[in-house]
PDB file of C-alpha atoms in Angstrom:
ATOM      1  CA  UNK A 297     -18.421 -19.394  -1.417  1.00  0.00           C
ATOM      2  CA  UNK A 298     -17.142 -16.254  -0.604  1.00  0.00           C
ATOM      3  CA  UNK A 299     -14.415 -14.410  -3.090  1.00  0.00           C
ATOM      4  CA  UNK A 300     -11.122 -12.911  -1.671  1.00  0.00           C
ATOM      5  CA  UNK A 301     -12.284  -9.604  -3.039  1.00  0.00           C
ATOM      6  CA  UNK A 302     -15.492  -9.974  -0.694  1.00  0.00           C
ATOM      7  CA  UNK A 303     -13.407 -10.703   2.307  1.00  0.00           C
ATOM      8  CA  UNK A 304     -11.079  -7.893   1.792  1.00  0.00           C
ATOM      9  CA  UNK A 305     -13.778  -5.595   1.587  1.00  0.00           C
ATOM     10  CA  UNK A 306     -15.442  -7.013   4.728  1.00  0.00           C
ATOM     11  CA  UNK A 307     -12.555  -6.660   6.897  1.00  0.00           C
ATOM     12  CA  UNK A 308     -13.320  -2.856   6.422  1.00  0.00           C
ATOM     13  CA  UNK A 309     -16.280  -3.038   8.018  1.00  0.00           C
ATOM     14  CA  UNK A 310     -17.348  -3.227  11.525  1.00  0.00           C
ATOM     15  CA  UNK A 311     -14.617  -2.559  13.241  1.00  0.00           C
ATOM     16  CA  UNK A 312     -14.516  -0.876  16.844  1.00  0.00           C
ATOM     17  CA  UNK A 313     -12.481   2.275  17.050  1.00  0.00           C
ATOM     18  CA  UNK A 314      -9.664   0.872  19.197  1.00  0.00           C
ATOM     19  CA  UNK A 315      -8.961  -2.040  16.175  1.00  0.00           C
ATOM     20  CA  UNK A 316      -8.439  -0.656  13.023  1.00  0.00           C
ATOM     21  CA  UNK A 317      -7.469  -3.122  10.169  1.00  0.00           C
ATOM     22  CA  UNK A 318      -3.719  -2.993  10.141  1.00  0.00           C
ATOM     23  CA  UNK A 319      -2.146  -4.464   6.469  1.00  0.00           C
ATOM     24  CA  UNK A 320       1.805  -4.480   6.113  1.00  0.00           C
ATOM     25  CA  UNK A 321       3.359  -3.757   3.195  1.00  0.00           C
ATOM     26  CA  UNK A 322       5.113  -6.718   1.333  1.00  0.00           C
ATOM     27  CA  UNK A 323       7.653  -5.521  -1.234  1.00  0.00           C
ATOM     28  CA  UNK A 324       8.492  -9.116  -2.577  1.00  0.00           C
ATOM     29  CA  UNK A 325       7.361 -12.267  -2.086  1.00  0.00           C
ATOM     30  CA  UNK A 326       9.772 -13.160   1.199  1.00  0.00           C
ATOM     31  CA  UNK A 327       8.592 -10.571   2.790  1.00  0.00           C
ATOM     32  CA  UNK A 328       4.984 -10.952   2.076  1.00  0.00           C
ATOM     33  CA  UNK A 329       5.273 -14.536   3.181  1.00  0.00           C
ATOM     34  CA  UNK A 330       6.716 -13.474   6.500  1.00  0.00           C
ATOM     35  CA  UNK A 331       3.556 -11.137   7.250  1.00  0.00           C
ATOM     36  CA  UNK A 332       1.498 -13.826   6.325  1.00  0.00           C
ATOM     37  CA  UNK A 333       2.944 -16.572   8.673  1.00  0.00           C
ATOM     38  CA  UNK A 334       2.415 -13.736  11.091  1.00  0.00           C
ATOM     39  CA  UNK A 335      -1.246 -13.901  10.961  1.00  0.00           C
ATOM     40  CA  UNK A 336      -1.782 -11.345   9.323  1.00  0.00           C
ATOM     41  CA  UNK A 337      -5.771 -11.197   7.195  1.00  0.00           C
ATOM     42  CA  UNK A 338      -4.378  -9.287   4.067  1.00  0.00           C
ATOM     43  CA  UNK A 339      -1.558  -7.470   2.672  1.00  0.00           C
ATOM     44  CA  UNK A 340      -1.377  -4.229   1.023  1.00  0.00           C
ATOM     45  CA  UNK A 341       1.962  -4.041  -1.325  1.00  0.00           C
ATOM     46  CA  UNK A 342       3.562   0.026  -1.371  1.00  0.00           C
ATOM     47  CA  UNK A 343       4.525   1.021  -5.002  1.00  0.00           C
ATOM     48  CA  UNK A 344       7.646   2.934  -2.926  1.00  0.00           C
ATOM     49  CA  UNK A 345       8.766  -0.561  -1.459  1.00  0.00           C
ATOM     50  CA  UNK A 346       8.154  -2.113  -4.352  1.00  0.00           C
ATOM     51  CA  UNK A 347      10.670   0.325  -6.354  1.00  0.00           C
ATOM     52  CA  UNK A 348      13.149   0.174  -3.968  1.00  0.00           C
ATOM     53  CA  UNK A 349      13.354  -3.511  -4.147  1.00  0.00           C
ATOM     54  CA  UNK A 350      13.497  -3.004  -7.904  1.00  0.00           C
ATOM     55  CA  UNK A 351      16.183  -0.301  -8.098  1.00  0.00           C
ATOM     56  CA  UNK A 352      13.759   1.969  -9.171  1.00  0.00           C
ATOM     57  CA  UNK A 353      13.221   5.632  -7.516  1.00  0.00           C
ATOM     58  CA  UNK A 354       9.588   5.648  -6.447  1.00  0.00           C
ATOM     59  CA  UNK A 355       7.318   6.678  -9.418  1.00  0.00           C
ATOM     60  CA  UNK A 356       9.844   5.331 -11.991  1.00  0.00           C
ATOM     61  CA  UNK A 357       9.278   1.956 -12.073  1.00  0.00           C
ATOM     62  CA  UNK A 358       7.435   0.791 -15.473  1.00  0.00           C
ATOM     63  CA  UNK A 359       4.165  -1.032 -15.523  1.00  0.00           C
ATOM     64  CA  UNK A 360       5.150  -3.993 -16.610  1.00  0.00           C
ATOM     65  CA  UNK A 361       7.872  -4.674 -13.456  1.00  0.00           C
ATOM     66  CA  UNK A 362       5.440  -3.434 -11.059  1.00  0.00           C
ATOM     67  CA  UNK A 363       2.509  -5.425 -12.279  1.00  0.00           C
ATOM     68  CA  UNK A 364       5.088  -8.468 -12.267  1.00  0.00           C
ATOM     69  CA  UNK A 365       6.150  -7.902  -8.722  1.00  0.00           C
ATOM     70  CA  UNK A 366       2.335  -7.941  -7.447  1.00  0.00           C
ATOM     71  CA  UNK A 367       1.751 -11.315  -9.602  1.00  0.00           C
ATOM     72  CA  UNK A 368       4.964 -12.778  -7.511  1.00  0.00           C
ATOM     73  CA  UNK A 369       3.636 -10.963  -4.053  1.00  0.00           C
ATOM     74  CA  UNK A 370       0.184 -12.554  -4.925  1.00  0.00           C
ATOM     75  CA  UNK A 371       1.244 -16.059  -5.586  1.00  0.00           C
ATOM     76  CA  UNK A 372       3.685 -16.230  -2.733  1.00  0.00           C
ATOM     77  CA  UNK A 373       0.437 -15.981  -0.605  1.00  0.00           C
ATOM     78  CA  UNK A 374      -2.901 -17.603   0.534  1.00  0.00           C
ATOM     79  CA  UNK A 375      -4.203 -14.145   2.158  1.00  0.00           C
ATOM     80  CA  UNK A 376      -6.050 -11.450   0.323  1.00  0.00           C
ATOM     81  CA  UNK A 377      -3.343  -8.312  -1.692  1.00  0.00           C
ATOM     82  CA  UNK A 378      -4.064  -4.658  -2.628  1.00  0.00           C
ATOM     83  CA  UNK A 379      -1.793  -3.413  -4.971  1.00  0.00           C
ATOM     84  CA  UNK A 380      -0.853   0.431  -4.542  1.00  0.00           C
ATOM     85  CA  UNK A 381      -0.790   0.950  -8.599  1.00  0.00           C
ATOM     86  CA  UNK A 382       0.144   4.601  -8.659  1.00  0.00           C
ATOM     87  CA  UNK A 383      -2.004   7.202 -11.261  1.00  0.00           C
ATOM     88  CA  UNK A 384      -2.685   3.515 -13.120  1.00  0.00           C
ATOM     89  CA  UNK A 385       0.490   4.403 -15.665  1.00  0.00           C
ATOM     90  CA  UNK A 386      -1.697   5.938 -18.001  1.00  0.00           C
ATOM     91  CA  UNK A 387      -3.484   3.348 -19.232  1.00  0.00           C
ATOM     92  CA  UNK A 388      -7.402   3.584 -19.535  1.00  0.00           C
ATOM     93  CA  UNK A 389      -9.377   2.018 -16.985  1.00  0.00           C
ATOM     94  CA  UNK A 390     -10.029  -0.955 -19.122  1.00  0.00           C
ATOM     95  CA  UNK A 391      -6.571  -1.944 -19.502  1.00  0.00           C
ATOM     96  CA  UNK A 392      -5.990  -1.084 -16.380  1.00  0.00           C
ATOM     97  CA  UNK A 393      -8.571  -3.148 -14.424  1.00  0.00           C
ATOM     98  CA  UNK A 394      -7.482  -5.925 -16.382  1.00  0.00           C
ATOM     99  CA  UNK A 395      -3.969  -6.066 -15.834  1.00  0.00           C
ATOM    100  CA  UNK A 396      -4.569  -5.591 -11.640  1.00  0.00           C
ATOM    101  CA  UNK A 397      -7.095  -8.627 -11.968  1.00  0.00           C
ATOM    102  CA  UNK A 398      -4.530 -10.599 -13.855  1.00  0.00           C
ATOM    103  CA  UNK A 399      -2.344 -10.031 -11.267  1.00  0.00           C
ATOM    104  CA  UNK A 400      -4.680 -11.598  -8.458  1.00  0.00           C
ATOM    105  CA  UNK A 401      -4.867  -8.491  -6.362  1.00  0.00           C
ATOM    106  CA  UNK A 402      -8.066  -7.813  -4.766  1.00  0.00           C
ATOM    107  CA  UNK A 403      -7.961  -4.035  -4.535  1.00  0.00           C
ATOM    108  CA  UNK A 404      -5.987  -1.163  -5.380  1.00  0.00           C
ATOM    109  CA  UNK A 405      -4.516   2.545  -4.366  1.00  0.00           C
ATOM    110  CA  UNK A 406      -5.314   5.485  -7.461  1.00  0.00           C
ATOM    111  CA  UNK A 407      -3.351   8.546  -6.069  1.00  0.00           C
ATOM    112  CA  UNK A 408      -4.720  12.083  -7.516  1.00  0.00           C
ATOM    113  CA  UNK A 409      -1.792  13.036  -8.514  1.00  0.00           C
ATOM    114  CA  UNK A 410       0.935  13.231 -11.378  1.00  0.00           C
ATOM    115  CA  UNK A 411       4.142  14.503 -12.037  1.00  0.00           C
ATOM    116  CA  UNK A 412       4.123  16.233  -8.834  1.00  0.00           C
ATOM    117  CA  UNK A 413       1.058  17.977  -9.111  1.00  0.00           C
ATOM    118  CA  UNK A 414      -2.706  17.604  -8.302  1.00  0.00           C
ATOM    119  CA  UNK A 415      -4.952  16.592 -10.778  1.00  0.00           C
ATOM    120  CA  UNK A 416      -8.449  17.961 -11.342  1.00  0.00           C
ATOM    121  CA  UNK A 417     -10.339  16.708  -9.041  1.00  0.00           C
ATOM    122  CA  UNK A 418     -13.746  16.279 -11.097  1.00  0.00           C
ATOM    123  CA  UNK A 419     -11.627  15.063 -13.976  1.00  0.00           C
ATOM    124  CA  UNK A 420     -10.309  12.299 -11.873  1.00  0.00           C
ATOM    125  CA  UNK A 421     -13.332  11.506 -10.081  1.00  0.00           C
ATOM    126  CA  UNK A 422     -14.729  10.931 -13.672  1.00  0.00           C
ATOM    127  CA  UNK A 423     -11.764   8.601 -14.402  1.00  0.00           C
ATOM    128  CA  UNK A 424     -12.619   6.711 -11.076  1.00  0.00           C
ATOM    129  CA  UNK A 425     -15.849   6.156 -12.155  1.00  0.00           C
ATOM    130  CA  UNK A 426     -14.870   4.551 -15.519  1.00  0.00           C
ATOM    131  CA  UNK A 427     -12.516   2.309 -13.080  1.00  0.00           C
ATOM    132  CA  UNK A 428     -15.115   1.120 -10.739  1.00  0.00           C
ATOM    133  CA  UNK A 429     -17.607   0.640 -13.969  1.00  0.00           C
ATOM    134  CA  UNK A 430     -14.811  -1.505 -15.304  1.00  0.00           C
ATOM    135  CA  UNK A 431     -14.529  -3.700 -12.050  1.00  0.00           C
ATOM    136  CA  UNK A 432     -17.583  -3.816 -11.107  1.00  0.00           C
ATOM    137  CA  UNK A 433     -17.300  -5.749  -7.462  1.00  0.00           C
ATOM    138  CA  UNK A 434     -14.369  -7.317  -8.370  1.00  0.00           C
ATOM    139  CA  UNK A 435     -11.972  -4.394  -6.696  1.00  0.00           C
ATOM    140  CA  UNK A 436     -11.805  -2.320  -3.558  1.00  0.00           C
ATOM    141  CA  UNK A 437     -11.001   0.432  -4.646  1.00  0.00           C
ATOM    142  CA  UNK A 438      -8.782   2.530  -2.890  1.00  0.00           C
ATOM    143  CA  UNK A 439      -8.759   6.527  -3.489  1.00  0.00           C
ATOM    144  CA  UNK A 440      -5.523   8.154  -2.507  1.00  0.00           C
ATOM    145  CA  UNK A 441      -6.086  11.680  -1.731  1.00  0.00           C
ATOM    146  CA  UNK A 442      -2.700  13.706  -2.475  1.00  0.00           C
ATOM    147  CA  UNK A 443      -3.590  17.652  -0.880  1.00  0.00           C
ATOM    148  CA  UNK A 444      -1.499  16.864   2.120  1.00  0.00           C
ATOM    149  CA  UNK A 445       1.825  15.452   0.045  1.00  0.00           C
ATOM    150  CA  UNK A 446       1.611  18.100  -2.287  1.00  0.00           C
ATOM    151  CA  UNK A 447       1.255  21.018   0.163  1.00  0.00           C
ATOM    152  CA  UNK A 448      -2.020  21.621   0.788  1.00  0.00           C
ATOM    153  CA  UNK A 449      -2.918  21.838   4.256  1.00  0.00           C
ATOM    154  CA  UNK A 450      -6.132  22.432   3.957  1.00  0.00           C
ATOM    155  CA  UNK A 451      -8.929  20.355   5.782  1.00  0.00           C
ATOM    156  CA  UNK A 452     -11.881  20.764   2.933  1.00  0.00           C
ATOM    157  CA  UNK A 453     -10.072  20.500   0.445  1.00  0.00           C
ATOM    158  CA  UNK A 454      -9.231  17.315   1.152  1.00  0.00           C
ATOM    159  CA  UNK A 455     -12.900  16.256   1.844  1.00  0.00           C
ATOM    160  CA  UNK A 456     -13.893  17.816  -0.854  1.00  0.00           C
ATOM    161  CA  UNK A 457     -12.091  15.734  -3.173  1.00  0.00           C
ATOM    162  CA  UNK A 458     -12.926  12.598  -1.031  1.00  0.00           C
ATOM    163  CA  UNK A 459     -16.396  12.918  -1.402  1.00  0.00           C
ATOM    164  CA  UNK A 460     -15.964  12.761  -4.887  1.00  0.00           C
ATOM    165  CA  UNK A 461     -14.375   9.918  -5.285  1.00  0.00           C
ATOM    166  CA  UNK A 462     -16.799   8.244  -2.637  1.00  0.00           C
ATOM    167  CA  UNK A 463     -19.696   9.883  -4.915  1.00  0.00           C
ATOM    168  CA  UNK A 464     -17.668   8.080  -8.204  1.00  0.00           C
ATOM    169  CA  UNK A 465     -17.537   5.024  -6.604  1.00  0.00           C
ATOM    170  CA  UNK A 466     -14.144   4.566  -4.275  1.00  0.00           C
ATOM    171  CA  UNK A 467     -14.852   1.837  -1.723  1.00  0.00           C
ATOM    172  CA  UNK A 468     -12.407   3.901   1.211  1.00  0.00           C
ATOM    173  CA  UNK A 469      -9.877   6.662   0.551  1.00  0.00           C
ATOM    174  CA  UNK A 470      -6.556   7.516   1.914  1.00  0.00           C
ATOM    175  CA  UNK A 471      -5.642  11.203   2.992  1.00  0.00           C
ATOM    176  CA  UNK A 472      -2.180  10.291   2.872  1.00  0.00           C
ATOM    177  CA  UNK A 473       0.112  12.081   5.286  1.00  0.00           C
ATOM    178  CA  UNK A 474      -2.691  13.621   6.589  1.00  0.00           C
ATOM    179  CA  UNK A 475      -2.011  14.935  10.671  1.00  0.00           C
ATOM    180  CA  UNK A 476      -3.700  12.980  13.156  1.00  0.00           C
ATOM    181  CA  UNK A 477      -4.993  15.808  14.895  1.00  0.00           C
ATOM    182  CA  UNK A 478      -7.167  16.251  11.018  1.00  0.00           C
ATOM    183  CA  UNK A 479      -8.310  11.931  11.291  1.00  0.00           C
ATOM    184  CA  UNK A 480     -11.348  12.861  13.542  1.00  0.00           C
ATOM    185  CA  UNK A 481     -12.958  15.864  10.777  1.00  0.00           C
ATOM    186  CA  UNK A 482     -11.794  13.878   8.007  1.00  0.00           C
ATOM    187  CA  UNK A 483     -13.645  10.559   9.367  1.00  0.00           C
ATOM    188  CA  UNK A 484     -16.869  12.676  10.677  1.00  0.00           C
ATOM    189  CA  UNK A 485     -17.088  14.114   7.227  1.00  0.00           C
ATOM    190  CA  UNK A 486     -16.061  11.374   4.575  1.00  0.00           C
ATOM    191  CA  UNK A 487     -18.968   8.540   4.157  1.00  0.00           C
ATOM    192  CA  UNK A 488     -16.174   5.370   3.590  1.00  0.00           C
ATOM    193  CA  UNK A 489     -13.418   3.366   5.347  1.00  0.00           C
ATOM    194  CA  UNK A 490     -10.247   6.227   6.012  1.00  0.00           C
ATOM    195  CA  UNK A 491      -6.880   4.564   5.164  1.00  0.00           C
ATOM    196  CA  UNK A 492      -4.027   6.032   7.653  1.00  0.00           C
ATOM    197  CA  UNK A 493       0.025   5.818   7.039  1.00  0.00           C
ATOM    198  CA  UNK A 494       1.725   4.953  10.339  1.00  0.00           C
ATOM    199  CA  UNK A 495       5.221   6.463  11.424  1.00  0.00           C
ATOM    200  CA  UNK A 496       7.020   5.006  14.192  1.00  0.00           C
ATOM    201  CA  UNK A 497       7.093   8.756  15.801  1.00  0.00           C
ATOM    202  CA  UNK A 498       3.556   9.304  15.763  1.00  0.00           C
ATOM    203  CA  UNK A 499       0.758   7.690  17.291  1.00  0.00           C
ATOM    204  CA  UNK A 500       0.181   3.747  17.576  1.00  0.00           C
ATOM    205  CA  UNK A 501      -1.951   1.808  15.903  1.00  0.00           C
ATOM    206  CA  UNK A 502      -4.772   2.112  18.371  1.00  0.00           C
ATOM    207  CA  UNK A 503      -4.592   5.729  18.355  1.00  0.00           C
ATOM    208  CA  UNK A 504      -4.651   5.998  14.778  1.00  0.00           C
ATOM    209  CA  UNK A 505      -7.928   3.903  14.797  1.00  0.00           C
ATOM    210  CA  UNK A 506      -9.398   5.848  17.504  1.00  0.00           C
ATOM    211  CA  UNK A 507      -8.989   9.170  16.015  1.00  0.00           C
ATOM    212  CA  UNK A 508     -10.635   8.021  12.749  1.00  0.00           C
ATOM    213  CA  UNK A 509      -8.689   5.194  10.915  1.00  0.00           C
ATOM    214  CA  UNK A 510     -10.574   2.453   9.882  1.00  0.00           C
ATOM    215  CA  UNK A 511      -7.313   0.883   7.915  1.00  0.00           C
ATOM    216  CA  UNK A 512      -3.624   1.553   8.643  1.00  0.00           C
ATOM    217  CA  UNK A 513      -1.043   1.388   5.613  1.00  0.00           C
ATOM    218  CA  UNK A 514       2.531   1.640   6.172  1.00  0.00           C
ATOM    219  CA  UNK A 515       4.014   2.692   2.732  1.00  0.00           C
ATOM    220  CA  UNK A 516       7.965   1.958   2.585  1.00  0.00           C
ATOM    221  CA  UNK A 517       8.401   2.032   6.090  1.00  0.00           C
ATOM    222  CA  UNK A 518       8.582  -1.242   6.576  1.00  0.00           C
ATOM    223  CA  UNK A 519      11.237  -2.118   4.201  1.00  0.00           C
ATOM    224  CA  UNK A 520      13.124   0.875   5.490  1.00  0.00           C
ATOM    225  CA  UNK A 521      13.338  -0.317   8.699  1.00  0.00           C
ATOM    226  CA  UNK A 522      14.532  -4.089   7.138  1.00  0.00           C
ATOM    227  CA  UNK A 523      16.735  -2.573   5.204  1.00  0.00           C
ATOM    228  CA  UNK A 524      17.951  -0.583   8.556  1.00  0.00           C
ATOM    229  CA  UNK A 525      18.409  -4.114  10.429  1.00  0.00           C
ATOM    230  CA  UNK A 526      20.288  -5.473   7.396  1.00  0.00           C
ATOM    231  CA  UNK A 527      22.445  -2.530   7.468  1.00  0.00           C
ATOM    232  CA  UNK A 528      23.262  -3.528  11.092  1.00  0.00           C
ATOM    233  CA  UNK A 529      24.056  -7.243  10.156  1.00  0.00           C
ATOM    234  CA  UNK A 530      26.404  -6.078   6.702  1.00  0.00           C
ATOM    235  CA  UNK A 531      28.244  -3.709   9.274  1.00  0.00           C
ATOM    236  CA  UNK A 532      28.930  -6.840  11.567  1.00  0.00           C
ATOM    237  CA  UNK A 533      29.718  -8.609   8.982  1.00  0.00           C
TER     238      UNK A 533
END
C-alpha cells in the first residue's frame, strides 16, 4: 500500500514543464477543506498564514500553536500536508521530526535563516542532515533557501547553498523570492524538485513551471486575498 509520504513525494516527479505541481496554502482547517473539495492532490500550510490566523506576526508564533494548527489542518483532510515549520523552533532534529510526524504532515519547509539573518550554510546543511537521518523516508523534506529575502541577489550563492542541502539530504528546495528571470540557472544547476512562490503580478503558473518550477507555493497570499474579499463583504455589511 502506498504511504501519503510516498505519494507526496511522487507528485514531484515527472512532471512536464508546462504542469508544475501547484499546492495552496491552507491556514486552518476551513480553508484547507475548501482546496481539497477543489481537487486539489496535496496541501502545503504557510507558517505566515498560519500566524495571521493566530494573531501572531509571522515568526512569533510558538511551537506548540503552530504544531496544533497543522494537527487541525491535517485532520480536516483526506489529501497529503507539508507543514512550513520555520528554523524548526530550536529544537533538535529529534524532537523536531517527532513532533511534525505527530502532527500527520508528510513533509516540511527548514528556512536558512534566523532572526533576520543567514545562517552558516555548512552548519545548517549539517543540521539537515541530522533531520533527514531522523526521518528517514518518512518526510519530504523541503530546504528553504533565504539569500534572496535577506538581500542577496546573488545567483551562486544561492546554488551554492542548495547543493548543500541536496548533498545533506533535502528532497527539493525553495529559492524563495527568487526572480523568474534566475528559475531557469537555478533549475539547470540544482539536482532536486525547485519550489516557486507565485504573485498575482508575476508570471502564471505555467510560466513559473516552464522557466524551472517543478512545485509552486503560495505563502500568505492566499489568505491575503480572503481576507481582501472579506474586507469587501464587512464593508457591505
Amino acid at each position: 500500500m502506498t504511504t501519503p509520504v510516498e505519494v507526496f513525494r511522487a507528485l514531484h516527479h515527472g512532471r512536464a514543464p508546462q504542469d508544475p505541481l501547484v499546492l495552496p496554502g491552507p491556514w486552518d482547517a476551513a480553508s484547507a477543506r475548501v482546496f481539497e473539495e477543489a481537487g486539489f492532490p496535496a496541501l502545503a500550510t504557510p507558517s505566515a498564514g498560519v500566524a495571521a490566523s493566530l494573531g501572531y506576526e509571522d515568526g512569533s508564533t510558538p511551537a506548540d500553536e503552530m504544531f496544533a494548527a497543522v494537527t487541525r489542518i491535517v485532520r480536516s483532510v483526506s489529501v497529503p500536508v507539508s507543514a512550513d515549520v520555520e528554523s524548526g523552533y530550536g529544537l533538535p532534529p529529534k524532537e523536531l521530526v517527532a513532533r511534525v510526524l505527530d502532527a500527520g504532515a508528510v513533509g516540511v519547509n527548514l528556512e536558512d535563516s534566523e532572526a533576520g539573518a543567514l545562517k552558516d550554510a555548512e552548519a545548517h546543511a549539517a543540521w539537515l542532515a541530522e533531520v533527514r537521518a531522523e526521518a528517514g523516508d518518512r518526510l519530504f523534506v523541503n530546504a528553504r533557501v533565504d539569500t534572496y529575502v535577506r538581500g542577496v541577489r546573488d545567483a551562486e550563492e544561492t546554488i551554492r547553498r542548495a547543493r548543500l542541502y541536496v548533498a545533506a539530504g533535502a528532497d527539493g528546495v525553495y529559492p524563495i523570492l527568487a526572480p523568474p528571470d534566475h528559475l531557469p540557472r537555478l533549475r539547470a544547476s540544482i539536482e532536486a524538485p525547485l519550489n516557486a512562490v507565485f504573485h498575482p503580478d508575476g508570471p502564471s503558473l505555467t510560466e513559473l513551471g516552464r522557466l524551472g518550477a517543478t512545485r509552486i507555493t503560495f505563502g500568505p497570499g492566499l489568505l491575503h486575498r480572503t481576507m481582501g474579499a472579506l474586507r469587501g463583504v464587512a464593508a457591505e455589511l
